[in-house]
Amino acid sequence: MSTTYEYKGDYINGEFIRPSRKDGEWSNVSPGDLKDRVVSIDWGYESIDSAVLSACSAFVKWRRLSFDQRKEYLFKLKEVYTEHKEELAEAISRETGKPLWEARTEAGGMIGKIDITLNHSMKLVAEQRIENALPNVDGVIHYKPRGVMAVIGPFNFPGHLPNGHIIPALALGNTIVFKPSEKTPYVGQLMAQLFHKAGFPKGVFNLLQGQGETGKRLVAHEKVDGVLFTGSYDVGLRIKQETIQHYWKLLALEMGGKNTCIVWDDADLEKAVYENIAGSFLTSGQRCSCTSKIVLHKSIADKFIENFHQTAKKLKIGHWKQDDVFMGPLISEGSVDNYLRFQEIAKREGAENIMRGKVLELNPGGHYVTPSIHRVAKNDPQSIYQKSEIFGPNVCIYTVDDFDEAIEVANTSGFGLVTSVFTKDQSLYEKAWLEARVGLLNWNRTTNGASSRMPFGGMGKSGNDRPSAHFAVQYCSVPVSSLEDQTTFNPESVFPGVDYEFK
Ligand code: NAP
């Protein structure tokens, strides 16, 4: 049994501090082994103001550094992340229950993000000179930081996703107050320790521990200039409501998904089945980009379903330390209840149950469930089962023979993150590109897994048109236009009606 991690408190102005007045406490157990107490945390709301003020005063100096100077700090962080990669991966696995091989990929993504941001994405915000922007006057577009960025992280990628906002924000000269999910506080603490080790100036990176209320108070703080949020649609909407009067505040909201994969009659079926297994059940379905709906052309449906079902039945589920495990547990008891509730809702609404989702008793005991597969007779925009993000290993199958109908299924839920199309016919892919209301459209590959070298964001209930990943540098900065006029005064340019005589 692993030992409980030492809790250090919030990280403010370069130091870990415990609140003098406690407003709450919480003990976190590993979802993969309910006897494994990971960390016990406590918090006080007074720290919110201190963390924001620390980030405000650090901003004054941090933004004045040249890009090359900030780059040095970030490359040092890359070194420190690399040294501690295994520790990061273990903390991610222990807190989320995801298999270690998967957490290692996440820790690798955190390291990779630094090079990608500095060497690739920053080109999007490179200074641009525009000759003769006005007659005989040159223009310059340059990008400056916004100020204090509140980063609110989800539990499912507790390192990679907040890091994906933090690195570009820092590269541009912003400072950070990061609040991790209450379900993954130790990953947040470890990140703060690594920033400390990398020697960042005091106050540039701050950490606040707590639950939803801490996040709510942080985003509503008057001195926060931007909120970089990854989480559910409901919380994203609340953040928008809570900041409605803060006209100056940038909101980048990366929210939920209800993603569709269309498999057409000419598809490589062997590949499509495998990719859909990964799409539907990786991370136990707890990815915003997981596949929730598979739309099959009628002519290949039986063969697809048979292979898909047989493979799903054999998926290995277990503790994160086991080598050959594909799926870990769900994150919490609440998530298991929610998953089982949707099994009931699907049944009540008349969905055919191809594979039943149930609780799995394993040793050690955790929040384990089996994957589930349903089939519905038709697309129903009113169906609670068909339109809700379940965030568990469930997938719903539709069969159609008309591509317009397939697109209609993809566009029904109101979420708009990813759609995938398996076909050899480029014109169908192009049609989907035009008609599917999504921020990511994949061709012959699963809905999940994305490149940090490309934008990542959704339409509708999945986002607010501020795509992250490669494009994060854009919302972390303000483009400033300058007209640079080096000409001497020209009397010919005086406006009619102005009697101008300089003495
Ligand atoms: P969540 O419940 O929305 O929580 C996200 C974060 O918001 C947590 O840190 C949470 O704190 C905090 N929070 C809760 N209430 C708040 C409030 N009123 N104001 C400010 N912050 C508040 O999401 P989750 O369960 O952690 O993550 C799963 C969700 O994230 C899914 O919907 C998934 O699709 C989405 N997601 C989206 C993307 C994307 O890129 N589009 C990527 C990954 C995940 P506590 O946890 O302490 O309550």
Coordinates of C-alpha atoms and ligand atoms in Angstrom, one line a residue:
M1 CA 0.0 0.0 0.0
S2 CA 1.4 3.5 -1.0
T3 CA 1.8 6.1 1.8
T4 CA -0.5 9.1 1.9
Y5 CA 1.1 12.1 0.3
E6 CA 2.1 15.0 2.6
Y7 CA -0.3 17.9 2.0
K8 CA 1.5 21.3 1.7
G9 CA -1.4 23.7 1.2
D10 CA -1.8 26.5 -1.3
Y11 CA 1.2 27.7 -3.2
I12 CA 1.2 31.5 -3.1
N13 CA 4.0 34.0 -3.9
G14 CA 6.6 31.2 -4.1
E15 CA 5.7 29.4 -0.8
F16 CA 3.4 26.7 0.3
I17 CA 1.0 28.0 3.0
R18 CA -1.8 26.5 5.0
P19 CA -4.8 28.8 5.7
S20 CA -5.1 30.4 9.1
R21 CA -8.8 29.9 9.0
K22 CA -10.2 26.6 7.5
D23 CA -13.4 26.7 5.4
G24 CA -13.3 23.1 4.4
E25 CA -11.4 19.8 4.2
W26 CA -11.5 16.8 2.0
S27 CA -9.8 13.4 1.9
N28 CA -9.0 11.9 -1.4
V29 CA -8.9 8.1 -2.0
S30 CA -7.7 6.4 -5.1
P31 CA -10.7 5.3 -7.3
G32 CA -8.7 2.2 -8.2
D33 CA -8.3 1.1 -4.6
L34 CA -10.7 2.6 -2.1
K35 CA -8.3 1.7 0.8
D36 CA -5.6 3.9 -0.7
R37 CA -5.8 7.4 0.9
V38 CA -4.0 9.6 -1.5
V39 CA -4.0 13.0 0.2
S40 CA -6.1 15.0 2.7
I41 CA -6.5 18.6 1.9
D42 CA -8.0 21.7 3.6
W43 CA -8.5 25.2 2.4
G44 CA -9.6 28.7 3.4
Y45 CA -11.3 31.2 1.1
E46 CA -9.0 34.0 2.4
S47 CA -6.2 32.5 0.2
I48 CA -8.1 33.4 -3.0
D49 CA -7.4 37.1 -2.6
S50 CA -3.8 36.5 -1.6
A51 CA -3.2 34.2 -4.6
V52 CA -4.7 36.7 -7.1
L53 CA -2.8 39.7 -5.6
S54 CA 0.4 37.7 -5.7
A55 CA -0.2 37.0 -9.4
C56 CA -1.1 40.7 -10.0
S57 CA 2.2 41.9 -8.5
A58 CA 4.3 39.3 -10.3
F59 CA 2.7 40.3 -13.6
V60 CA 4.3 43.7 -13.5
K61 CA 7.8 42.2 -13.8
W62 CA 7.0 38.9 -15.7
R63 CA 5.5 40.7 -18.6
R64 CA 8.6 43.0 -18.9
L65 CA 10.9 40.0 -19.5
S66 CA 11.7 39.4 -23.1
F67 CA 10.3 36.3 -24.7
D68 CA 13.7 34.7 -24.7
Q69 CA 14.0 35.2 -20.9
R70 CA 10.6 33.6 -20.3
K71 CA 11.6 30.8 -22.6
E72 CA 14.6 30.0 -20.4
Y73 CA 12.3 29.5 -17.4
L74 CA 9.9 27.3 -19.4
F75 CA 12.8 25.2 -20.8
K76 CA 14.0 24.7 -17.2
L77 CA 10.5 23.5 -16.4
K78 CA 10.7 21.1 -19.2
E79 CA 13.9 19.7 -17.7
V80 CA 12.3 19.4 -14.3
Y81 CA 9.1 17.8 -15.7
T82 CA 11.3 15.3 -17.6
E83 CA 13.2 14.4 -14.4
H84 CA 9.9 13.8 -12.5
K85 CA 8.0 12.2 -15.4
E86 CA 7.5 8.9 -13.6
E87 CA 6.4 10.7 -10.4
L88 CA 3.9 12.7 -12.4
A89 CA 2.5 9.7 -14.1
E90 CA 2.1 7.8 -10.8
A91 CA 0.3 10.7 -9.2
I92 CA -2.0 10.9 -12.2
S93 CA -2.8 7.2 -12.1
R94 CA -3.2 7.1 -8.4
E95 CA -5.7 10.0 -8.3
T96 CA -7.6 9.2 -11.5
G97 CA -7.3 5.4 -11.6
K98 CA -6.2 5.4 -15.3
P99 CA -3.6 2.8 -16.2
L100 CA 0.0 3.8 -15.8
W101 CA 0.8 3.4 -19.5
E102 CA -1.9 6.0 -20.2
A103 CA -0.8 8.4 -17.4
R104 CA 2.8 8.2 -18.8
T105 CA 1.4 9.4 -22.1
E106 CA -0.2 12.3 -20.3
A107 CA 3.0 13.2 -18.5
G108 CA 4.8 13.0 -21.9
G109 CA 2.2 15.4 -23.3
M110 CA 3.0 17.9 -20.5
I111 CA 6.6 17.9 -21.4
G112 CA 5.9 18.0 -25.2
K113 CA 3.6 21.0 -24.8
I114 CA 6.6 23.2 -23.8
D115 CA 8.5 22.7 -27.1
I116 CA 5.3 22.8 -29.2
T117 CA 4.3 26.2 -27.6
L118 CA 7.6 27.8 -27.8
N119 CA 8.8 26.6 -31.2
H120 CA 5.5 26.2 -33.1
S121 CA 2.5 27.9 -31.6
M122 CA 4.2 31.2 -30.7
K123 CA 4.5 31.8 -34.5
L124 CA 0.8 32.6 -34.5
V125 CA 1.4 35.6 -32.3
A126 CA 4.6 36.8 -33.9
E127 CA 4.9 40.5 -34.5
Q128 CA 3.7 41.5 -38.0
R129 CA 4.6 44.6 -40.0
I130 CA 2.2 45.9 -42.6
E131 CA 3.7 48.2 -45.1
N132 CA 1.5 51.1 -46.0
A133 CA -1.2 50.1 -43.7
L134 CA -2.4 53.6 -44.4
P135 CA -0.9 55.7 -47.3
N136 CA 2.8 56.2 -46.3
V137 CA 2.2 54.9 -42.8
D138 CA 3.4 51.5 -41.7
G139 CA 1.4 49.3 -39.3
V140 CA 2.5 46.8 -36.7
I141 CA 0.4 44.1 -35.0
H142 CA 1.9 43.0 -31.7
Y143 CA 0.5 40.8 -29.0
K144 CA 0.6 41.6 -25.3
P145 CA -0.4 39.5 -22.2
R146 CA -3.7 40.0 -20.6
G147 CA -2.7 39.8 -16.9
V148 CA -3.8 37.3 -14.3
M149 CA -5.2 34.0 -15.7
A150 CA -7.4 31.7 -13.5
V151 CA -6.9 28.2 -14.7
I152 CA -9.6 25.7 -13.7
G153 CA -8.8 22.1 -14.3
P154 CA -10.9 18.9 -14.7
F155 CA -10.2 15.6 -13.1
N156 CA -9.8 13.4 -16.2
F157 CA -6.5 14.9 -17.5
P158 CA -5.4 16.7 -14.3
G159 CA -1.9 17.5 -15.6
H160 CA -2.0 17.8 -19.4
L161 CA -5.2 20.0 -19.7
P162 CA -4.4 22.7 -17.2
N163 CA -0.8 22.6 -18.4
G164 CA -2.1 23.2 -21.9
H165 CA -3.5 26.6 -20.8
I166 CA -0.6 27.4 -18.3
I167 CA 2.3 27.1 -20.7
P168 CA 1.1 29.4 -23.5
A169 CA -0.3 31.9 -20.9
L170 CA 3.2 32.1 -19.2
A171 CA 5.1 32.2 -22.5
L172 CA 3.1 35.4 -23.4
G173 CA 3.8 37.1 -20.1
N174 CA 0.6 36.3 -18.1
T175 CA 0.7 35.0 -14.5
I176 CA -1.4 32.1 -13.2
V177 CA -3.7 31.1 -10.4
F178 CA -4.4 27.4 -10.9
K179 CA -7.3 25.5 -9.1
P180 CA -7.2 21.8 -9.8
S181 CA -10.2 19.5 -9.3
E182 CA -10.9 18.4 -5.8
K183 CA -10.6 14.9 -7.2
T184 CA -6.9 15.5 -8.2
P185 CA -5.4 17.9 -5.7
Y186 CA -2.1 16.1 -5.4
V187 CA -1.3 16.4 -9.2
G188 CA -1.9 20.2 -8.7
Q189 CA 0.5 20.2 -5.7
L190 CA 3.1 18.3 -7.5
M191 CA 2.9 20.7 -10.5
A192 CA 3.5 23.6 -8.0
Q193 CA 6.5 21.8 -6.5
L194 CA 7.9 21.4 -10.0
F195 CA 7.4 25.1 -10.9
H196 CA 9.1 25.9 -7.6
K197 CA 12.0 23.6 -8.5
A198 CA 12.3 25.2 -11.9
G199 CA 12.9 28.6 -10.1
F200 CA 10.1 30.7 -11.5
P201 CA 9.9 34.2 -10.0
K202 CA 7.6 34.4 -7.0
G203 CA 3.9 34.8 -7.8
V204 CA 4.2 33.9 -11.5
F205 CA 2.5 30.5 -10.8
N206 CA 0.1 30.1 -7.8
L207 CA -2.0 27.2 -6.7
L208 CA -5.3 27.2 -4.8
Q209 CA -6.8 24.0 -3.4
G210 CA -10.5 23.6 -2.7
Q211 CA -13.8 22.5 -4.2
G212 CA -16.3 24.1 -6.6
E213 CA -16.8 27.1 -4.3
T214 CA -13.1 28.0 -4.5
G215 CA -13.3 27.9 -8.3
K216 CA -16.5 30.0 -8.2
R217 CA -14.9 32.7 -6.0
L218 CA -11.7 32.7 -8.0
V219 CA -13.4 33.3 -11.4
A220 CA -15.5 36.1 -9.9
H221 CA -12.5 37.9 -8.5
E222 CA -12.3 41.4 -9.9
K223 CA -8.6 41.3 -10.5
V224 CA -8.7 38.1 -12.6
D225 CA -8.3 39.1 -16.3
G226 CA -9.1 35.7 -17.9
V227 CA -10.6 32.3 -17.0
L228 CA -9.1 29.3 -18.8
F229 CA -11.6 26.5 -18.0
T230 CA -11.8 22.9 -18.9
G231 CA -14.8 20.9 -17.5
S232 CA -18.4 20.2 -17.9
Y233 CA -21.0 22.3 -19.8
D234 CA -23.0 23.0 -16.6
V235 CA -20.0 24.5 -14.8
G236 CA -18.8 26.4 -17.9
L237 CA -22.3 27.9 -18.1
R238 CA -22.1 28.9 -14.4
I239 CA -18.8 30.6 -14.9
K240 CA -20.3 32.6 -17.8
Q241 CA -23.2 33.6 -15.5
E242 CA -20.9 34.5 -12.6
T243 CA -18.7 36.7 -14.7
I244 CA -21.4 38.3 -16.9
Q245 CA -20.7 41.8 -15.6
H246 CA -17.0 41.5 -15.9
Y247 CA -16.8 42.8 -19.5
W248 CA -13.0 42.8 -19.4
K249 CA -12.7 39.1 -18.5
L250 CA -11.6 36.7 -21.2
L251 CA -13.4 33.3 -21.0
A252 CA -11.9 30.3 -22.7
L253 CA -14.4 27.5 -22.0
E254 CA -13.5 24.0 -23.1
M255 CA -16.6 21.9 -22.2
G256 CA -18.2 18.5 -22.6
G257 CA -18.8 16.3 -25.7
K258 CA -21.3 13.8 -27.1
N259 CA -19.3 12.7 -30.1
T260 CA -20.4 10.7 -33.1
C261 CA -18.5 8.3 -35.3
I262 CA -20.0 7.5 -38.7
V263 CA -19.0 4.2 -40.3
W264 CA -20.0 4.0 -44.0
D265 CA -20.5 0.9 -46.2
D266 CA -17.1 1.3 -48.0
A267 CA -15.1 1.6 -44.7
D268 CA -12.1 -0.5 -43.7
L269 CA -14.2 -2.4 -41.1
E270 CA -11.4 -4.1 -39.3
K271 CA -9.9 -0.7 -38.6
A272 CA -13.2 1.0 -37.8
V273 CA -14.2 -1.6 -35.1
Y274 CA -10.8 -1.3 -33.4
E275 CA -10.8 2.6 -33.6
N276 CA -14.3 2.7 -32.1
I277 CA -13.3 0.4 -29.2
A278 CA -10.6 2.9 -28.4
G279 CA -12.9 5.9 -29.1
S280 CA -15.7 4.6 -26.8
F281 CA -13.9 3.0 -23.9
L282 CA -10.4 4.6 -23.5
T283 CA -10.1 6.2 -20.1
S284 CA -13.3 4.3 -19.2
G285 CA -15.2 6.8 -21.5
Q286 CA -14.1 9.7 -19.3
R287 CA -12.7 11.9 -22.2
C288 CA -14.5 14.9 -23.6
S289 CA -13.6 13.4 -27.0
C290 CA -14.8 9.8 -26.4
T291 CA -17.3 8.3 -28.9
S292 CA -20.9 8.2 -27.5
K293 CA -22.8 7.5 -30.7
I294 CA -21.8 5.2 -33.6
V295 CA -23.8 5.5 -36.8
L296 CA -23.5 2.5 -39.0
H297 CA -24.5 2.0 -42.6
K298 CA -27.2 -0.7 -42.5
S299 CA -25.3 -3.0 -44.8
I300 CA -22.3 -3.4 -42.5
A301 CA -24.1 -3.0 -39.1
D302 CA -24.4 -6.7 -38.1
K303 CA -20.8 -7.5 -38.8
F304 CA -19.6 -4.3 -37.1
I305 CA -21.8 -4.9 -34.0
E306 CA -20.7 -8.6 -33.6
N307 CA -17.0 -7.7 -33.7
F308 CA -17.4 -4.6 -31.6
H309 CA -19.4 -6.5 -28.9
Q310 CA -17.0 -9.5 -28.8
T311 CA -14.0 -7.1 -28.4
A312 CA -15.7 -5.0 -25.7
K313 CA -16.5 -8.1 -23.7
K314 CA -12.8 -9.1 -23.5
L315 CA -11.4 -5.6 -22.5
K316 CA -9.2 -6.0 -19.5
I317 CA -10.3 -3.8 -16.6
G318 CA -8.3 -3.3 -13.4
H319 CA -5.9 -1.4 -11.1
W320 CA -3.6 1.2 -12.7
K321 CA -0.4 -0.7 -11.6
Q322 CA -1.3 -3.8 -13.7
D323 CA 0.6 -3.8 -17.0
D324 CA -2.0 -5.2 -19.3
V325 CA -5.0 -3.2 -18.2
F326 CA -7.0 -1.2 -20.8
M327 CA -9.6 0.4 -18.6
G328 CA -9.4 1.7 -15.0
P329 CA -12.3 2.6 -12.8
L330 CA -14.7 5.6 -12.9
I331 CA -13.5 8.5 -10.8
S332 CA -16.1 8.4 -8.0
E333 CA -19.1 6.7 -6.5
G334 CA -21.2 9.5 -7.9
S335 CA -19.9 8.7 -11.4
V336 CA -20.8 5.0 -10.9
D337 CA -24.3 6.0 -9.8
N338 CA -24.7 8.3 -12.8
Y339 CA -23.5 5.5 -15.1
L340 CA -26.0 3.0 -13.7
R341 CA -28.7 5.6 -13.8
F342 CA -28.2 6.0 -17.5
Q343 CA -28.5 2.2 -18.0
E344 CA -32.0 2.6 -16.5
I345 CA -32.8 5.7 -18.5
A346 CA -31.8 3.9 -21.8
K347 CA -34.0 0.9 -20.8
R348 CA -36.9 3.1 -19.9
E349 CA -36.6 4.9 -23.2
G350 CA -36.7 1.6 -25.1
A351 CA -33.1 1.2 -26.2
E352 CA -32.0 -2.3 -27.0
N353 CA -29.3 -3.5 -24.6
I354 CA -26.5 -5.2 -26.5
M355 CA -24.1 -5.3 -23.6
R356 CA -25.1 -4.5 -20.0
G357 CA -23.1 -2.0 -17.9
K358 CA -22.7 -3.1 -14.3
V359 CA -20.5 -2.7 -11.3
L360 CA -17.4 -4.9 -11.3
E361 CA -16.2 -6.3 -8.0
L362 CA -12.4 -6.5 -8.2
N363 CA -9.6 -6.9 -5.7
P364 CA -8.5 -4.2 -4.7
G365 CA -12.0 -2.7 -4.7
G366 CA -12.6 0.5 -6.6
H367 CA -15.2 2.3 -8.8
Y368 CA -15.0 -0.3 -11.6
V369 CA -17.8 -0.9 -14.1
T370 CA -18.1 -2.9 -17.3
P371 CA -18.5 -1.2 -20.7
S372 CA -22.1 -1.1 -22.1
I373 CA -23.5 -0.9 -25.6
H374 CA -27.1 0.1 -26.6
R375 CA -28.9 0.3 -29.9
V376 CA -31.7 2.7 -30.7
A377 CA -34.3 2.4 -33.4
K378 CA -34.2 6.1 -34.3
N379 CA -32.5 9.4 -33.5
D380 CA -34.6 11.2 -30.9
P381 CA -33.7 14.8 -30.0
Q382 CA -35.9 14.6 -26.9
S383 CA -34.3 11.4 -25.5
I384 CA -32.4 12.1 -22.3
Y385 CA -30.2 9.1 -22.9
Q386 CA -29.3 10.1 -26.5
K387 CA -28.5 13.7 -25.7
S388 CA -26.7 13.6 -22.3
E389 CA -23.0 13.4 -21.8
I390 CA -22.7 10.2 -19.6
F391 CA -18.9 10.4 -19.1
G392 CA -18.6 6.6 -18.7
P393 CA -18.0 3.6 -21.0
N394 CA -21.3 3.6 -22.8
V395 CA -22.0 3.8 -26.5
C396 CA -25.2 4.0 -28.5
I397 CA -25.5 2.5 -31.9
Y398 CA -27.7 3.8 -34.8
T399 CA -28.2 2.2 -38.2
V400 CA -29.1 4.3 -41.3
D401 CA -28.7 4.2 -45.0
D402 CA -28.7 7.9 -45.8
F403 CA -25.6 10.0 -45.0
D404 CA -27.8 13.1 -44.3
E405 CA -29.4 11.1 -41.5
A406 CA -26.0 10.2 -40.1
I407 CA -25.0 13.8 -40.0
E408 CA -28.4 14.6 -38.3
V409 CA -27.5 12.2 -35.5
A410 CA -24.1 13.9 -35.1
N411 CA -25.8 17.3 -34.8
T412 CA -28.6 16.4 -32.5
S413 CA -27.2 16.7 -28.9
G414 CA -26.2 20.4 -28.9
F415 CA -22.6 19.4 -28.1
G416 CA -20.2 20.0 -30.9
L417 CA -16.7 18.7 -30.2
V418 CA -15.7 15.8 -32.5
T419 CA -17.2 13.8 -35.4
S420 CA -15.4 11.0 -37.1
V421 CA -16.2 9.5 -40.5
F422 CA -14.9 6.1 -41.8
T423 CA -15.2 6.0 -45.6
K424 CA -13.0 5.8 -48.7
D425 CA -15.2 8.4 -50.3
Q426 CA -13.6 11.9 -50.0
S427 CA -16.8 13.6 -51.0
L428 CA -18.6 12.2 -47.9
Y429 CA -15.8 13.4 -45.7
E430 CA -16.0 16.8 -47.3
K431 CA -19.8 16.9 -46.8
A432 CA -19.3 16.0 -43.1
W433 CA -16.7 18.8 -42.8
L434 CA -19.3 21.3 -44.1
E435 CA -22.3 20.0 -42.2
A436 CA -21.2 18.6 -38.9
R437 CA -21.3 21.3 -36.3
V438 CA -18.0 20.4 -34.6
G439 CA -14.6 21.8 -33.9
L440 CA -12.8 18.6 -34.8
L441 CA -13.7 16.3 -37.8
N442 CA -11.6 13.2 -38.2
W443 CA -11.3 11.0 -41.3
N444 CA -10.8 7.2 -40.7
R445 CA -9.7 7.5 -37.1
T446 CA -11.4 7.6 -33.7
T447 CA -12.9 10.7 -32.1
N448 CA -10.4 10.8 -29.3
G449 CA -6.7 11.6 -29.3
A450 CA -5.7 15.1 -30.5
S451 CA -2.6 16.9 -31.7
S452 CA -1.2 19.7 -29.6
R453 CA 0.0 21.2 -32.9
M454 CA -3.5 21.9 -34.0
P455 CA -6.4 23.8 -32.5
F456 CA -8.7 22.0 -30.1
G457 CA -12.2 23.2 -29.3
G458 CA -15.8 22.7 -29.9
M459 CA -19.0 24.4 -31.0
G460 CA -22.3 24.7 -29.2
K461 CA -22.3 23.3 -25.7
S462 CA -18.7 22.1 -26.1
G463 CA -17.0 25.5 -26.2
N464 CA -17.2 29.2 -26.7
D465 CA -15.1 29.5 -29.9
R466 CA -11.8 29.9 -28.1
P467 CA -10.1 26.8 -29.3
S468 CA -7.1 25.7 -27.1
A469 CA -4.0 23.6 -27.8
H470 CA -2.1 25.2 -30.7
F471 CA -4.5 28.3 -30.7
A472 CA -4.2 28.9 -26.9
V473 CA -1.6 31.6 -27.5
Q474 CA -4.3 33.6 -29.2
Y475 CA -6.7 33.8 -26.3
C476 CA -3.8 34.4 -23.9
S477 CA -2.9 37.6 -25.6
V478 CA -4.4 40.9 -26.8
P479 CA -3.5 42.0 -30.3
V480 CA -2.5 45.6 -30.4
S481 CA -2.4 47.6 -33.6
S482 CA 0.1 50.5 -34.0
L483 CA 0.3 52.9 -36.8
E484 CA 3.9 54.0 -37.0
D485 CA 4.1 57.4 -38.8
Q486 CA 7.7 58.6 -39.4
T487 CA 6.7 61.4 -42.0
T488 CA 7.0 65.1 -41.4
F489 CA 3.9 67.4 -41.3
N490 CA 2.3 67.7 -44.7
P491 CA 0.1 70.9 -45.1
E492 CA -1.7 69.2 -48.0
S493 CA -3.2 66.7 -45.5
V494 CA -5.1 69.2 -43.5
F495 CA -8.8 68.5 -43.4
P496 CA -11.3 70.9 -45.1
G497 CA -12.6 73.4 -42.5
V498 CA -9.4 73.5 -40.4
D499 CA -7.5 76.8 -40.6
Y500 CA -4.2 75.5 -39.3
E501 CA -1.3 77.9 -38.9
F502 CA 1.6 76.7 -36.7
K503 CA 3.7 79.6 -35.2
Ligands
NAP1 P1 -16.5 19.8 -13.7 O1 -17.3 19.1 -12.7 O2 -17.1 20.8 -14.6 O3 -15.3 20.5 -12.9 C1 -14.2 21.2 -13.6 C2 -13.5 22.2 -12.7 O4 -14.4 23.2 -12.3 C3 -13.1 21.5 -11.3 O5 -11.9 22.0 -10.9 C4 -14.2 22.0 -10.4 O6 -13.9 22.0 -9.1 C5 -14.5 23.4 -10.9 N1 -15.7 24.0 -10.5 C6 -16.9 23.4 -10.1 N2 -17.8 24.4 -9.9 C7 -17.3 25.6 -10.2 C8 -17.8 26.9 -10.3 N3 -19.0 27.2 -9.9 N4 -17.0 27.9 -10.7 C9 -15.7 27.6 -11.1 N5 -15.2 26.4 -11.1 C10 -15.9 25.4 -10.6 O7 -15.7 18.8 -14.7 P2 -15.0 17.4 -14.3 O8 -16.0 16.5 -13.8 O9 -13.8 17.7 -13.5 O10 -14.5 17.0 -15.8 C11 -15.3 16.3 -16.7 C12 -15.9 17.3 -17.7 O11 -14.9 18.0 -18.3 C13 -16.7 16.5 -18.8 O12 -17.9 17.2 -19.1 C14 -15.7 16.6 -20.0 O13 -16.3 16.5 -21.2 C15 -15.1 18.0 -19.7 N6 -13.8 18.1 -20.4 C16 -13.7 18.9 -21.5 C17 -12.5 19.0 -22.2 C18 -12.4 19.8 -23.4 O14 -11.3 20.1 -23.8 N7 -13.5 20.3 -24.1 C19 -11.5 18.2 -21.8 C20 -11.6 17.4 -20.7 C21 -12.8 17.3 -20.0 P3 -14.2 20.7 -8.1 O15 -13.8 19.5 -8.9 O16 -13.3 20.9 -7.0 O17 -15.6 20.7 -7.9

